[in-house]
Coordinates of C-alpha atoms and ligand atoms in Angstrom, one line a residue:
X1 CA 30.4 6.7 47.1
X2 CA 31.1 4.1 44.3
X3 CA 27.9 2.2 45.3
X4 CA 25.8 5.7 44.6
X5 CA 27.3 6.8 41.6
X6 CA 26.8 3.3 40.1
X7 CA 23.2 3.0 41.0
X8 CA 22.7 7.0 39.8
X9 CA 24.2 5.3 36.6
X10 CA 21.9 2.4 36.7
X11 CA 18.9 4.9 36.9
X12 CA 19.9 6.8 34.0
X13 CA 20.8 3.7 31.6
X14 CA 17.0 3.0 33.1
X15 CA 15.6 5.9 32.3
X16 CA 17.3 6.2 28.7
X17 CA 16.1 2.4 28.1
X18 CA 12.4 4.2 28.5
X19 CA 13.1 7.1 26.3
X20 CA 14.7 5.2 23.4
X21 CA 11.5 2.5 24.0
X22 CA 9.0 5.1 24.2
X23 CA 9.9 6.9 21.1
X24 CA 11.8 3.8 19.0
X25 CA 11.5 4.4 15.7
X26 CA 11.0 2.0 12.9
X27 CA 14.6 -0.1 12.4
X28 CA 15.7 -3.0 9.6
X29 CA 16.8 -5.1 12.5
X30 CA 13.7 -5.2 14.6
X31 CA 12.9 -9.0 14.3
X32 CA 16.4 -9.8 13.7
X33 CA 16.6 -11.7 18.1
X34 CA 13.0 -12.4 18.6
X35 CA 12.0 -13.7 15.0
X36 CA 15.0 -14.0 12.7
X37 CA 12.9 -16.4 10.6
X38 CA 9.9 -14.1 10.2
X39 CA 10.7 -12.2 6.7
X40 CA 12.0 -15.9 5.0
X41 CA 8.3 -16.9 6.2
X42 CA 6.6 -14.0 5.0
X43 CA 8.5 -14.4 1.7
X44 CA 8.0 -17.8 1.1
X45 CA 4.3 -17.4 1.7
X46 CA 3.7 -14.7 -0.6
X47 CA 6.0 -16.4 -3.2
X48 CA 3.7 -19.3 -3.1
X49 CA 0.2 -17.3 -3.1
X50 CA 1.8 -14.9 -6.5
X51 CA 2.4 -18.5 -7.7
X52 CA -1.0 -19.4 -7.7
X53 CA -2.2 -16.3 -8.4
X54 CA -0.4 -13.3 -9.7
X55 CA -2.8 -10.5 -9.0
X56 CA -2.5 -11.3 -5.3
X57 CA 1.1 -9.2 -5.5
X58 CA -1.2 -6.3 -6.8
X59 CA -3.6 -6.9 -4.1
X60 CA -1.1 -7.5 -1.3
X61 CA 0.8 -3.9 -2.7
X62 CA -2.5 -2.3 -2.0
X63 CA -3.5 -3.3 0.9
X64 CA -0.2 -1.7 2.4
X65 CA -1.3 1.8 0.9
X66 CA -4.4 1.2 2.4
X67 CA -3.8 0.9 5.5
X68 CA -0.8 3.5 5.7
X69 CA -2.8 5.9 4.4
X70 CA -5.4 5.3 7.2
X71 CA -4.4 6.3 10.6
X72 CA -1.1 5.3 9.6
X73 CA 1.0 1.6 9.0
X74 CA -1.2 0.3 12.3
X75 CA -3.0 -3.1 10.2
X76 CA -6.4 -1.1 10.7
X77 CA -7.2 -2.0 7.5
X78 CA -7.5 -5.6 8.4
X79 CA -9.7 -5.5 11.1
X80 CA -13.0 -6.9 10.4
X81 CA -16.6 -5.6 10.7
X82 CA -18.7 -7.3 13.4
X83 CA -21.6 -6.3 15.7
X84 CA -20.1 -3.8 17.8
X85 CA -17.2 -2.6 15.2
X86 CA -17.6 -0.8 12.2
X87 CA -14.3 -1.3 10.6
X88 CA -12.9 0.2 7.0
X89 CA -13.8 -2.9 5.0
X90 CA -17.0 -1.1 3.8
X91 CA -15.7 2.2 3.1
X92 CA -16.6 3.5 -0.6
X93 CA -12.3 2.8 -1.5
X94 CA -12.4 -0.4 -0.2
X95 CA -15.6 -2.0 -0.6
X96 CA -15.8 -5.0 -2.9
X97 CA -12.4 -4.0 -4.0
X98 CA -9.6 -4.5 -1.3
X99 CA -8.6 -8.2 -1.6
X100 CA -6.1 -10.4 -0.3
X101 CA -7.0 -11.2 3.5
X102 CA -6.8 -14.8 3.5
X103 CA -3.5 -14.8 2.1
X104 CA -2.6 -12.1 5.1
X105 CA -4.5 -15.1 7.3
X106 CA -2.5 -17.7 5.9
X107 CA 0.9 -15.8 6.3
X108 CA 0.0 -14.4 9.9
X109 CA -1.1 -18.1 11.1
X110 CA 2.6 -19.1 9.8
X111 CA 4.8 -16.4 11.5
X112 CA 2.5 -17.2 14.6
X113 CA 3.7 -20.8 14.5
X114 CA 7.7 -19.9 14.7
X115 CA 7.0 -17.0 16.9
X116 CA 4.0 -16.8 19.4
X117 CA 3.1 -13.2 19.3
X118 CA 6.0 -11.4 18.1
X119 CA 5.8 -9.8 14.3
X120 CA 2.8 -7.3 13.8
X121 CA 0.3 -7.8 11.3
X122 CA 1.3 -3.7 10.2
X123 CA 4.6 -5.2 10.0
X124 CA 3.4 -8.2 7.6
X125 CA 1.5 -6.0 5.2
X126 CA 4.6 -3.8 4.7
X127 CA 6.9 -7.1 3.9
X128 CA 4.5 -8.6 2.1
X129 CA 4.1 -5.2 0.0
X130 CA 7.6 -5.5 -1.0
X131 CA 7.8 -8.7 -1.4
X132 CA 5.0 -8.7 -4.0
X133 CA 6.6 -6.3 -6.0
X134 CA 9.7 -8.2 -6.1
X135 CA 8.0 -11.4 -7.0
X136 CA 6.7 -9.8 -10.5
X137 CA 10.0 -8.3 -11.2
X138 CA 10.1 -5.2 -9.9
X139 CA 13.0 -3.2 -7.3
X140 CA 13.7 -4.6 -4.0
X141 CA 14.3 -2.5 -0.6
X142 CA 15.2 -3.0 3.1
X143 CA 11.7 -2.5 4.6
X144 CA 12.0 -0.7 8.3
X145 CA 10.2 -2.6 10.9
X146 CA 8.5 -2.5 14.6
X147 CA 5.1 -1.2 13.8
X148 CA 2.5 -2.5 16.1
X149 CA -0.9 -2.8 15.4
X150 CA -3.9 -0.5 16.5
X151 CA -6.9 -0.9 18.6
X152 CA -9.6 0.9 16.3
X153 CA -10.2 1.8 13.2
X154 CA -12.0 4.7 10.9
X155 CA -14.3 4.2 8.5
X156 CA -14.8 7.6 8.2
X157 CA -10.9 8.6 7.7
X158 CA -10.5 5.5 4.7
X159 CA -13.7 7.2 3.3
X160 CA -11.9 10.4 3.5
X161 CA -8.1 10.1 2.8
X162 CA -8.3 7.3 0.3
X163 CA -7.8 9.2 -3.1
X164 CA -10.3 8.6 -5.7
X165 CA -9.9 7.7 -9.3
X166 CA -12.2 10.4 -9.9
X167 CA -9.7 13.0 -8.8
X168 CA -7.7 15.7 -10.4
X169 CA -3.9 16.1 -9.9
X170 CA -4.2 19.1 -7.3
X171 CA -6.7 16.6 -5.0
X172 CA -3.9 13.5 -5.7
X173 CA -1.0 16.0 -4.7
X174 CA -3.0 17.3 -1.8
X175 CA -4.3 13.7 -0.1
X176 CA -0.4 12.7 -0.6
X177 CA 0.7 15.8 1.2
X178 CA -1.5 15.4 4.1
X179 CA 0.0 12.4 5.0
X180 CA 3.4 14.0 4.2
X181 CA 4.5 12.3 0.7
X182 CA 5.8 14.7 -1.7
X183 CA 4.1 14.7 -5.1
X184 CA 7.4 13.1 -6.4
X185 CA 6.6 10.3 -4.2
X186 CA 2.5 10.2 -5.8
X187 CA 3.5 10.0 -8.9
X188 CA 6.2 6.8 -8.0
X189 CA 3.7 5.3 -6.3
X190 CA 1.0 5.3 -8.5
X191 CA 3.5 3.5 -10.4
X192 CA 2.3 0.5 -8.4
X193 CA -0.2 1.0 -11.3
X194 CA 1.8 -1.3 -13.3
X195 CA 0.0 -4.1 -11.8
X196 CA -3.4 -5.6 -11.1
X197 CA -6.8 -4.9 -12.1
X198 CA -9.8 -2.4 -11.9
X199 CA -13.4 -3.0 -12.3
X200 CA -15.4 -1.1 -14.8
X201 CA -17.3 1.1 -12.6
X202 CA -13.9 2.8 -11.5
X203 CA -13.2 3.7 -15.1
X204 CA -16.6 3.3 -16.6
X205 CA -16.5 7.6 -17.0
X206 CA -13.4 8.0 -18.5
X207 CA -14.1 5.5 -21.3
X208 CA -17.4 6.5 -22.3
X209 CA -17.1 10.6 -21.5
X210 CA -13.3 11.8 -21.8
X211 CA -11.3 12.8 -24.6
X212 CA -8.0 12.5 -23.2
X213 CA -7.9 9.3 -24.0
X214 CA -6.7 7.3 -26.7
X215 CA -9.8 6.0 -28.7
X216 CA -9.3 2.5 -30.0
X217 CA -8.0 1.9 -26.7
X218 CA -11.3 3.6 -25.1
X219 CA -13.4 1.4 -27.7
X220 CA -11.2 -1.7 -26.5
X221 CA -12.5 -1.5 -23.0
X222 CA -16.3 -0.8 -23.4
X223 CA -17.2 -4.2 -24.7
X224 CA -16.4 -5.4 -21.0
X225 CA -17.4 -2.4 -19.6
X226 CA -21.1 -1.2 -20.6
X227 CA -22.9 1.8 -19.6
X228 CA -24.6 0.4 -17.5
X229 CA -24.2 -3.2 -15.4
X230 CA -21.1 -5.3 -15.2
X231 CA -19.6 -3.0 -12.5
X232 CA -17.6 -5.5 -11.3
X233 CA -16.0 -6.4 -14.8
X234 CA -12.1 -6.1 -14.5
X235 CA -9.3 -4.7 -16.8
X236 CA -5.8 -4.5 -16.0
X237 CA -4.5 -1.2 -15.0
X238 CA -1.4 -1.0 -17.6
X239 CA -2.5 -2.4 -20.5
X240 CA 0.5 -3.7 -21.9
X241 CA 2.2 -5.5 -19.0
X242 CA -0.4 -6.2 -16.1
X243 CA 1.4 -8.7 -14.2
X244 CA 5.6 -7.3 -14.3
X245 CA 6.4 -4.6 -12.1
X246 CA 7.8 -2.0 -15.2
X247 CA 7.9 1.2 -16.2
X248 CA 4.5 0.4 -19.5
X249 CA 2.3 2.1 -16.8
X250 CA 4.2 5.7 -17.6
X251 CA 4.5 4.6 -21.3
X252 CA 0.4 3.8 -21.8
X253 CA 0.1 7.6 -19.7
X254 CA 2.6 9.4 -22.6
X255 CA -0.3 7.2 -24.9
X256 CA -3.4 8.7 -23.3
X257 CA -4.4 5.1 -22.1
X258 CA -4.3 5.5 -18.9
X259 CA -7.3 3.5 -17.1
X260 CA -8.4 5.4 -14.5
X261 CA -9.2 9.4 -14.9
X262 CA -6.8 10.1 -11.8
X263 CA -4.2 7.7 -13.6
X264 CA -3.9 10.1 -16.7
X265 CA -4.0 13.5 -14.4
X266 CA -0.4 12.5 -14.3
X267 CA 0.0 13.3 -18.2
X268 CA -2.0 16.2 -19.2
X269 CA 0.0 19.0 -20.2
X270 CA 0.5 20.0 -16.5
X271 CA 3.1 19.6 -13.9
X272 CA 3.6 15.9 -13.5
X273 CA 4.3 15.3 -17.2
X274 CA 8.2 15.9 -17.2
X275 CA 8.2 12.7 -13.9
X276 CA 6.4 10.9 -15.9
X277 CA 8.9 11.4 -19.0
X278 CA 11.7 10.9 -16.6
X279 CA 10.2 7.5 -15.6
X280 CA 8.9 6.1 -18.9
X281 CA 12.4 6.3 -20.2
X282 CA 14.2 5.6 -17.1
X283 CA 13.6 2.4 -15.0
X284 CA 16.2 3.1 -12.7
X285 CA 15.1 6.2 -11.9
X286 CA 11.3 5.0 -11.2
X287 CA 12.2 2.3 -9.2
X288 CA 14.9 4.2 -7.3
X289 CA 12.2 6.8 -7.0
X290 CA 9.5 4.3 -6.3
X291 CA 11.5 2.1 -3.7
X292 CA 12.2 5.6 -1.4
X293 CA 8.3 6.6 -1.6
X294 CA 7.4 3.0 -0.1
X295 CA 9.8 3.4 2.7
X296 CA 8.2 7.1 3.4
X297 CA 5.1 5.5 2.5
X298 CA 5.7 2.7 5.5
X299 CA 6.9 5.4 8.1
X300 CA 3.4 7.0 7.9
X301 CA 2.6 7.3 12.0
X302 CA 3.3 3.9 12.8
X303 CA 2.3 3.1 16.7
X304 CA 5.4 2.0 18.1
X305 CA 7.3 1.0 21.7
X306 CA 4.1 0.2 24.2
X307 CA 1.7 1.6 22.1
X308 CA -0.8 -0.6 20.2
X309 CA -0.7 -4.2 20.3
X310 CA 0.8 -6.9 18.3
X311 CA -2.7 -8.8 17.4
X312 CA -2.8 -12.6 17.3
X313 CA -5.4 -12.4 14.7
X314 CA -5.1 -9.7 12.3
X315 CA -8.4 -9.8 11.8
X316 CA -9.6 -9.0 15.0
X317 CA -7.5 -6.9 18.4
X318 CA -6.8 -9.1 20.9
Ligands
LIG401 C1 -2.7 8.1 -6.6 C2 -3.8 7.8 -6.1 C3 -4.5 6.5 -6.3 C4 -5.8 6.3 -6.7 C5 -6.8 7.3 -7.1 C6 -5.9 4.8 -6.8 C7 -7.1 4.2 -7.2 C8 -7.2 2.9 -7.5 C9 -8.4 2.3 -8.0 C10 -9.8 3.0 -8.2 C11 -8.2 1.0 -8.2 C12 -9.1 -0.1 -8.7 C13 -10.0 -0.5 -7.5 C14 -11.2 -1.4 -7.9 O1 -11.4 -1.6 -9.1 O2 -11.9 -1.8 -7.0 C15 -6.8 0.7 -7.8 C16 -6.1 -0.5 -7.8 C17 -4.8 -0.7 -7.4 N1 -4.1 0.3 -6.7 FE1 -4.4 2.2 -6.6 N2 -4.8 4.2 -6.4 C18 -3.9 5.2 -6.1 C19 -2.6 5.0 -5.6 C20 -2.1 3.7 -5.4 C21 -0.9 3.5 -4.6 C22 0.0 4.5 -3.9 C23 -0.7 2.1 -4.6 C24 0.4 1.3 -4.0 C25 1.6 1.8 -3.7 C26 -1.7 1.5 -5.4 C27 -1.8 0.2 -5.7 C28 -2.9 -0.3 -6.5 C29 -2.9 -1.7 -7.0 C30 -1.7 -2.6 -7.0 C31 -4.1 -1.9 -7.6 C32 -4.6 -3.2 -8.2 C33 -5.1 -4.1 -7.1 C34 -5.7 -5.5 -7.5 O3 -5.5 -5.9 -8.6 O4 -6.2 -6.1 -6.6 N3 -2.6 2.5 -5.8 N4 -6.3 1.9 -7.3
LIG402 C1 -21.4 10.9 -19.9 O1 -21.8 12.2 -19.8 C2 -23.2 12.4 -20.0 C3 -23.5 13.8 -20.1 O2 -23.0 14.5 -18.9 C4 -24.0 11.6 -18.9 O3 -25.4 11.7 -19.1 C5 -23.6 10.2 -18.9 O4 -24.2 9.5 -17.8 C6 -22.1 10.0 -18.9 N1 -21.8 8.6 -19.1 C7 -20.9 7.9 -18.4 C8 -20.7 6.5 -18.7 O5 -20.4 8.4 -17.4
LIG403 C1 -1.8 18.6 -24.8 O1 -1.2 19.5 -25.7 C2 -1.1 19.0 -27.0 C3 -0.2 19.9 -27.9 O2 -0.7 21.2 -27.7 C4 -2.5 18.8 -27.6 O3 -2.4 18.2 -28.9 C5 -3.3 17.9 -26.7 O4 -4.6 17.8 -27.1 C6 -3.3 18.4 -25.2 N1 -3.9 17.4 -24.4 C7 -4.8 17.7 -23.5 C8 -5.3 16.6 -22.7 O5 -5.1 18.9 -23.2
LIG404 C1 -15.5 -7.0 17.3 O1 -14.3 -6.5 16.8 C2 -13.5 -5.8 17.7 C3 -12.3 -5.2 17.0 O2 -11.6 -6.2 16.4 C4 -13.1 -6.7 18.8 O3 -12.4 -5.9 19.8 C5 -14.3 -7.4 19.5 O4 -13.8 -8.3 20.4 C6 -15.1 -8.0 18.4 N1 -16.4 -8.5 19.1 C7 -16.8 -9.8 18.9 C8 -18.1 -10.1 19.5 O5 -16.1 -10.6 18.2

């Protein structure tokens, strides 16, 4: 009788073991027995690649919204192109734009050597996300881990749920609500605005053809950005402060010098002004705000328990 009711109570610790496997959910802790050393790795990689460069934190930060925002935190985005796999490299959002994979290599390679196919490259990007934003001074959060990284890819998804600089504030709030971020959490996240660069033919309309803009700023830019040529010309995306992670993105919006046209939706006269208020006098506040839009950011359907892989090259599935 004892011997049955233990091995009923075997199959049911079994059978919850599946259930809480099957459906795990993203946890701080995930690495903490099979790779304790795998975020001091991460960190010290992308420490030393900001060091050498400091756009690569912007870079690194984007590539995480990249690939969250197609078919989820799965490292899709880092898949690469060959002759029978059309990845999302060449999709019109990320296409001579998208940046930073040989640091990703580098960092990858790295946590491979202390742990043989352990930490996902999904994983990675999120760390190295936060990580980078830390580096140039900005907030610092616990990031949840466990995502494991997809099979596929879709071109056709990053060419359709990637917002576009062309966009007005009711497509940013809708392409943030299909992926269930609240248009609080947009306009904290485009905070991540604050850093990095964009080339000339993503803001080559608004600084010829709109008047929402401030002009001797406007006039500032076109030298470097002609009418037509030099698309691939570069100018920082907060003018006053392009490599600190600060609230002078949501001051140069309150200016009308925002860069891109979907930058200054967020100052208008409309409904986003007051956050953008809040946050330009607030740091606090926008990287409270900011820090709890990554996390929801990073919990967009990641593949968890059996599902996915974890890649030995994140460049390619196993
Ligand atoms: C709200 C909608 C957004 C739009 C329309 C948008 C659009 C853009 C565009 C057009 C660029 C310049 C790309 C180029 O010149 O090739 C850019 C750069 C950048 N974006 Fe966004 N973005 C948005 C949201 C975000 C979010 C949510 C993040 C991260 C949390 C982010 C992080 C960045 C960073 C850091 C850069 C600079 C990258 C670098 O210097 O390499 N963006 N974005
Ligand atoms: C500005 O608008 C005019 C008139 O619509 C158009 O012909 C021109 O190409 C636009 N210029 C830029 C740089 O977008
Ligand atoms: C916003 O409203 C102010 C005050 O009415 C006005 O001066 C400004 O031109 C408006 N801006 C836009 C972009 O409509
Ligand atoms: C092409 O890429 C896919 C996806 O990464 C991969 O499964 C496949 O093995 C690659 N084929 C070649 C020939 O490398």
């Amino acid at each position: 009788m004892a011997r049955i009711s233990s091995s009923k109570y075997s199959w049911l610790l079994v059978f919850f073991t599946l259930v809480a496997i099957s459906s795990a959910q993203l946890s701080s802790t995930f690495y903490s027995s099979s790779c304790p050393s795998a975020l001091s790795t991460i960190k010290s990689a992308v420490n030393a690649a900001v060091k050498k460069e400091k756009r690569m934190a912007a870079s690194l930060l984007r590539l995480h919204f990249h690939d969250c925002f197609v078919q989820g935190c799965d490292g899709s985005v880092l898949l690469d192109d060959n002759s029978t796999f059309t990845g999302e490299k060449t999709a019109g959002p990320n296409l001579n734009s998208i940046r930073g994979f040989d640091v990703i290599d580098n960092i990858k390679t790295q946590v491979e050597s202390v742990c043989k196919q352990t930490v996902s490259c999904a994983d990675i990007l999120a760390v190295a996300a936060r990580d980078s934003v830390v580096a140039l001074g900005g907030p610092t959060w616990t990031v949840l881990l466990g995502r494991r990284d997809s099979l596929t890819a879709s071109l056709s998804a990053a060419n359709s749920d990637l917002p576009a600089a062309t966009s007005d504030l009711s497509a940013l709030i809708s392409a943030f609500s299909k992926k269930s971020l609240s248009t609080t959490d947009m306009i904290a996240l485009s905070g991540a605005h604050t850093i990095g660069l964009a080339r000339c033919t993503t803001f080559r309309t608004r600084i010829y053809n709109e008047t929402n803009i401030d002009s001797s700023f406007a006039t500032s830019l076109q030298a470097n950005c002609p009418t037509s040529g030099g698309d691939d010309n570069t100018a920082p995306l907060d003018t006053r402060t392009s490599s600190v992670f600060d609230i002078n993105y949501y001051k140069n919006l309150q200016a009308n010098k925002g860069l891109l046209h979907s930058d200054q939706q967020l100052f208008n006269n409309g409904s986003a002004d007051s956050q953008v208020n809040t946050y330009a006098g607030n740091s606090n506040k926008f990287f409270s705000d900011f820090t709890a839009a990554m996390i929801n950011m990073g919990n967009i359907s990641p593949l968890t328990g059996s599902s996915g892989e974890i890649r030995l090259n994140c460049r390619k599935t196993n």
